[in-house]
Amino acid sequence: MECEWKPDDQGLQQILQLLKESQSPDTSTQRSVQQRLEQLNHYPDFNNYLIFVLTKLKSEDEPTRSLSGLILKNNVKAHYQNFPNGVSDFIKSECLQNIGDSSPLIRATVGILITTIASKGELQNWPELLPKLCLLLDSEDYNTCEGAFGALQKICEDSAEVLDSDMLDRPLNVMIPKFLQFFKHSSPKIRSHAIACVNQFIISRTQALMLHIDGFIENLFALATDEEPEVRKNVCRALVMLLEVRMDRLLPHMHNIIEYMLQRTQDQDENVALEACEFWLTLAEQPVCKDVLCNHLSKLTPVLVNGMKYSEIDIILLKGDVEEDDEAIPDNEQDIRPRFHRSRTVAQQHEGDRDGIEEDDDEDDDLEDDDTISDWNLRKCSAAALDVLANVFRDDLLLPILPLLKELLFHPEWVIKESGILVLGAIAEGCMQGMITYLPELIPHLVQCLSDKKALVRSITCWTLSRYAHWVVSQPPDTYLKPLMTELLKRILDSNKRVQEAACSAFATLEEEACTELVPYLAYILDTLVFAFSKYQHKNLLILYDAIGTLADSVGHHLNKPEYIQMLMPPLIAKWNQLKDEDKDLFPLLECLSSVATALQSGFLPYCEPVYQRCVNLVQKTLAQTMLHQSQPDQYEAPDKDFMIVALDLLSGLAEGLGGNIEQLVARSNILTLMYQCMQDKMPEVRQSSFALLGDLTKACFLHVKPCIADFMPILGTNLNPELISVCNNATWAIGEISIQMGAEMQPYVGMVLHQLVEIINRPNTPKTLLENTAITIGRLGYVCPQEVAPMLQQFIRPWCTSLRNIRDNEEKDSAFRGICTMISVNPGGVVQDFIFFCDAVASWVNPKDDLRDMFGKIFHGFKNQVGEENWGRFSGQFPLPLKERLAAFYGV
């Protein structure tokens, strides 16, 4: 046996010295320790020393021994496949012998080490591990039982899938019944481990657990009022998961479970209360929610509302009781979350959209961020639960909630008043209809709360008001919009950073709702936003960029006035010059400039050259770095491609805003070569943005794009894959724009794309935007190459008509319908069976151009003459009345 390994004294001292040094706070010491550890990894028995210190060297202090084990764990993670057999066997046997160490810290470290080895694919190569750990559970010695259970819990967490596979001869058939026996163990820690182990197998509906599901649920009920919080927490967690997976088994007990969860949501231990509160969130997603919960609403509502107050510890952490003017204190860089750039997607404008701004799926609407507190807590969970329940019960929720709200909103204690304002915001979406009666009284009250002396009240009020922005904008502007805007702009300049952030986000929401209603106040708004530039610290600056970009999107060309440009551009360009190419703060700034360039159009000309140049450089740099990384991955790291994506999107914004004026910039740069590379990038978001830019450059300066079409078209054809919706959408749109410019010369390329487009338009569950763009592109291809496309008319005419009936009159719709008319004249038979759909689509036009209207008229009259008066009468008899009247009025049929 190789168990005779003994450490060399000098080597041992050296390693102990290293472990001591690595606990030093000094960073340069830390760095040299890292280097020495890397060197020691080249000695085959270095890891033997580490396990020796962990398990055998009882004379050392526990933190040092534990650290030795954690370094060993990192080595296992990085190099386990290179450990000599003797070493890995020594480590495995030491682990199993010491899982019952008398120190909880050492036991836990050994457990972490075991699960790390197991998850390196070693469950198969360590067949004695699971049987041995299960055996140790029966040990009389508490430490051994607890240590083995701790290790098993970690293995269940890390390797749940492997445990339930054929690879291991299904150990769970033995393990799960074994775990269930320990639910009644006398030690709370062991009971807690046992539930936690079984909980790992609920969501995956593991067969071995499903066989014992009734026993499991019975045991859970038996532990429902356990005196140990950790056990109650795991019981709640189990019930929440069972709700998703085995509702059938819980339904008979639902009344009692709800009563129980009501109590646990008020548990003295916040972790238990939080787990229990998740129950309401999960229940709200179940179809039975309304039936099982309606009789408990009057009890549940006050519990959730009560959970929405800040806890005492929150108030201390948030300095809620100290009046804090912290605007001059720089941000802690760790607190700034990474932002995600949303790449450009080209979409159509619909009837009934205000000014054609696409509704974003409430991305910034989530319950406000309390960054300083741990992210998810009882307050947020209660608020989220109330929000989803409001969406389930709608105005029925107002019965229990209105009396509470009256009491809270006007309460003298700020903490209670603050929670009332949060409640009001949480129910805004679900209970909007019922709330309308009260808003004329509530909105002015909230606007008053914006100047409350407590910063936390001011910040939550910003959020709640933004949830009612839609209603505010629907009223006469002087009544609510103007006072709200005036006060929100003051809050953007608040002396407290949290309030600045909330106000800026709320203002962005208001901008989206109000759109051009804001035009009369533009000077005043820009004044505030520009002043905030000089005032804000790092984190809020990023939100300010968003508010400015949203403003530009909302008011569009109204921003293009010399006095506005003079206010807005200098601070933006100053920031632009200040930031280095590697600085991630470029993302939000580039996004913001993209919106501004699109809105200002020719007004952006004086600024466009340096902006254009830098974007091209960012793309070029990123591509070069990608090539280096691919050829020598150990020497060069992979670049952050977001730089390239955001730069491509800003170039799109410039092309859209400047139109033909971008021509000289394109002529003097290698952007088309770069685009050709981006269109073939592995990362979908890069391709998505490069296709958007291709479409925008095609519209702006086709002269430079045309020589590359033969190279670009095959790539566009291969990207018509509807699995990647946004890539496919932008590629489709670009093909349509190219068709219009190419005219009859598009003919050689139709075959590369037409079949995929027809397939996509007939696919079930295709998103609306993609359907609309596909229809437009098919129409445009048919407009320039009718002979090629018309033969397939019958295969797409029906979905084509239904997807375009809801979009607004515009250039794209115009060219698409011209295409369909041209194809019908080439192949009238292709439309006969679906002619009613064509009639309906034509009727969706409000003001077609005269010659297009004539084309429609010709087709109608031709069809009517073809079938004869009597048949036409029978046919048009099936039309809904509005359609009949419309066609008669416009086309005399």
mmCIF file with all atom_site columns, C-alpha atoms in Angstrom, residues 412-475:
data_model
loop_
_atom_site.group_PDB
_atom_site.id
_atom_site.type_symbol
_atom_site.label_atom_id
_atom_site.label_alt_id
_atom_site.label_comp_id
_atom_site.label_asym_id
_atom_site.label_entity_id
_atom_site.label_seq_id
_atom_site.pdbx_PDB_ins_code
_atom_site.Cartn_x
_atom_site.Cartn_y
_atom_site.Cartn_z
_atom_site.occupancy
_atom_site.B_iso_or_equiv
_atom_site.pdbx_formal_charge
_atom_site.auth_seq_id
_atom_site.auth_comp_id
_atom_site.auth_asym_id
_atom_site.auth_atom_id
_atom_site.pdbx_PDB_model_num
ATOM 1  C CA . PRO A 1 412 ? -47.452 59.834 10.584  1.00 0.00 ? 412 PRO A CA 1
ATOM 2  C CA . GLU A 1 413 ? -44.603 57.271 10.893  1.00 0.00 ? 413 GLU A CA 1
ATOM 3  C CA . TRP A 1 414 ? -42.462 57.452 7.762   1.00 0.00 ? 414 TRP A CA 1
ATOM 4  C CA . VAL A 1 415 ? -41.609 53.727 7.647   1.00 0.00 ? 415 VAL A CA 1
ATOM 5  C CA . ILE A 1 416 ? -45.295 52.835 7.513   1.00 0.00 ? 416 ILE A CA 1
ATOM 6  C CA . LYS A 1 417 ? -46.167 55.552 5.037   1.00 0.00 ? 417 LYS A CA 1
ATOM 7  C CA . GLU A 1 418 ? -43.257 54.406 2.820   1.00 0.00 ? 418 GLU A CA 1
ATOM 8  C CA . SER A 1 419 ? -44.567 50.825 2.785   1.00 0.00 ? 419 SER A CA 1
ATOM 9  C CA . GLY A 1 420 ? -48.012 52.111 1.787   1.00 0.00 ? 420 GLY A CA 1
ATOM 10 C CA . ILE A 1 421 ? -46.518 53.921 -1.198  1.00 0.00 ? 421 ILE A CA 1
ATOM 11 C CA . LEU A 1 422 ? -44.743 50.687 -2.205  1.00 0.00 ? 422 LEU A CA 1
ATOM 12 C CA . VAL A 1 423 ? -48.056 48.786 -1.911  1.00 0.00 ? 423 VAL A CA 1
ATOM 13 C CA . LEU A 1 424 ? -49.742 51.327 -4.140  1.00 0.00 ? 424 LEU A CA 1
ATOM 14 C CA . GLY A 1 425 ? -47.012 50.851 -6.764  1.00 0.00 ? 425 GLY A CA 1
ATOM 15 C CA . ALA A 1 426 ? -47.095 47.053 -6.505  1.00 0.00 ? 426 ALA A CA 1
ATOM 16 C CA . ILE A 1 427 ? -50.828 46.808 -7.306  1.00 0.00 ? 427 ILE A CA 1
ATOM 17 C CA . ALA A 1 428 ? -50.681 49.400 -10.115 1.00 0.00 ? 428 ALA A CA 1
ATOM 18 C CA . GLU A 1 429 ? -50.575 46.916 -12.970 1.00 0.00 ? 429 GLU A CA 1
ATOM 19 C CA . GLY A 1 430 ? -53.175 44.421 -11.775 1.00 0.00 ? 430 GLY A CA 1
ATOM 20 C CA . CYS A 1 431 ? -55.678 46.798 -10.175 1.00 0.00 ? 431 CYS A CA 1
ATOM 21 C CA . MET A 1 432 ? -55.395 49.747 -12.557 1.00 0.00 ? 432 MET A CA 1
ATOM 22 C CA . GLN A 1 433 ? -59.085 49.709 -13.578 1.00 0.00 ? 433 GLN A CA 1
ATOM 23 C CA . GLY A 1 434 ? -60.353 49.782 -10.025 1.00 0.00 ? 434 GLY A CA 1
ATOM 24 C CA . MET A 1 435 ? -57.789 52.356 -8.934  1.00 0.00 ? 435 MET A CA 1
ATOM 25 C CA . ILE A 1 436 ? -58.825 54.940 -11.544 1.00 0.00 ? 436 ILE A CA 1
ATOM 26 C CA . THR A 1 437 ? -61.558 56.329 -9.253  1.00 0.00 ? 437 THR A CA 1
ATOM 27 C CA . TYR A 1 438 ? -58.996 57.128 -6.576  1.00 0.00 ? 438 TYR A CA 1
ATOM 28 C CA . LEU A 1 439 ? -56.147 58.452 -8.722  1.00 0.00 ? 439 LEU A CA 1
ATOM 29 C CA . PRO A 1 440 ? -57.368 62.073 -8.987  1.00 0.00 ? 440 PRO A CA 1
ATOM 30 C CA . GLU A 1 441 ? -56.972 62.250 -5.219  1.00 0.00 ? 441 GLU A CA 1
ATOM 31 C CA . LEU A 1 442 ? -53.902 59.980 -4.880  1.00 0.00 ? 442 LEU A CA 1
ATOM 32 C CA . ILE A 1 443 ? -51.634 61.372 -7.602  1.00 0.00 ? 443 ILE A CA 1
ATOM 33 C CA . PRO A 1 444 ? -51.511 64.902 -6.076  1.00 0.00 ? 444 PRO A CA 1
ATOM 34 C CA . HIS A 1 445 ? -50.836 63.293 -2.666  1.00 0.00 ? 445 HIS A CA 1
ATOM 35 C CA . LEU A 1 446 ? -47.948 61.311 -4.153  1.00 0.00 ? 446 LEU A CA 1
ATOM 36 C CA . VAL A 1 447 ? -46.586 64.373 -5.928  1.00 0.00 ? 447 VAL A CA 1
ATOM 37 C CA . GLN A 1 448 ? -46.522 66.007 -2.490  1.00 0.00 ? 448 GLN A CA 1
ATOM 38 C CA . CYS A 1 449 ? -44.668 62.989 -1.032  1.00 0.00 ? 449 CYS A CA 1
ATOM 39 C CA . LEU A 1 450 ? -41.909 63.657 -3.589  1.00 0.00 ? 450 LEU A CA 1
ATOM 40 C CA . SER A 1 451 ? -40.708 66.402 -1.272  1.00 0.00 ? 451 SER A CA 1
ATOM 41 C CA . ASP A 1 452 ? -40.961 64.351 1.950   1.00 0.00 ? 452 ASP A CA 1
ATOM 42 C CA . LYS A 1 453 ? -38.056 64.950 4.281   1.00 0.00 ? 453 LYS A CA 1
ATOM 43 C CA . LYS A 1 454 ? -37.110 61.238 4.285   1.00 0.00 ? 454 LYS A CA 1
ATOM 44 C CA . ALA A 1 455 ? -35.016 60.217 1.283   1.00 0.00 ? 455 ALA A CA 1
ATOM 45 C CA . LEU A 1 456 ? -36.447 56.667 1.286   1.00 0.00 ? 456 LEU A CA 1
ATOM 46 C CA . VAL A 1 457 ? -39.973 58.077 1.023   1.00 0.00 ? 457 VAL A CA 1
ATOM 47 C CA . ARG A 1 458 ? -38.938 60.343 -1.854  1.00 0.00 ? 458 ARG A CA 1
ATOM 48 C CA . SER A 1 459 ? -37.281 57.492 -3.736  1.00 0.00 ? 459 SER A CA 1
ATOM 49 C CA . ILE A 1 460 ? -40.151 54.990 -3.441  1.00 0.00 ? 460 ILE A CA 1
ATOM 50 C CA . THR A 1 461 ? -42.624 57.704 -4.475  1.00 0.00 ? 461 THR A CA 1
ATOM 51 C CA . CYS A 1 462 ? -40.704 58.186 -7.721  1.00 0.00 ? 462 CYS A CA 1
ATOM 52 C CA . TRP A 1 463 ? -41.117 54.502 -8.506  1.00 0.00 ? 463 TRP A CA 1
ATOM 53 C CA . THR A 1 464 ? -44.819 54.319 -7.611  1.00 0.00 ? 464 THR A CA 1
ATOM 54 C CA . LEU A 1 465 ? -45.634 57.403 -9.689  1.00 0.00 ? 465 LEU A CA 1
ATOM 55 C CA . SER A 1 466 ? -43.867 55.853 -12.681 1.00 0.00 ? 466 SER A CA 1
ATOM 56 C CA . ARG A 1 467 ? -46.210 52.849 -12.387 1.00 0.00 ? 467 ARG A CA 1
ATOM 57 C CA . TYR A 1 468 ? -49.168 55.204 -12.929 1.00 0.00 ? 468 TYR A CA 1
ATOM 58 C CA . ALA A 1 469 ? -47.493 57.248 -15.692 1.00 0.00 ? 469 ALA A CA 1
ATOM 59 C CA . HIS A 1 470 ? -49.788 55.803 -18.352 1.00 0.00 ? 470 HIS A CA 1
ATOM 60 C CA . TRP A 1 471 ? -52.873 57.175 -16.606 1.00 0.00 ? 471 TRP A CA 1
ATOM 61 C CA . VAL A 1 472 ? -51.242 60.550 -15.877 1.00 0.00 ? 472 VAL A CA 1
ATOM 62 C CA . VAL A 1 473 ? -50.444 61.003 -19.570 1.00 0.00 ? 473 VAL A CA 1
ATOM 63 C CA . SER A 1 474 ? -54.032 60.136 -20.573 1.00 0.00 ? 474 SER A CA 1
ATOM 64 C CA . GLN A 1 475 ? -55.362 63.150 -18.605 1.00 0.00 ? 475 GLN A CA 1
#
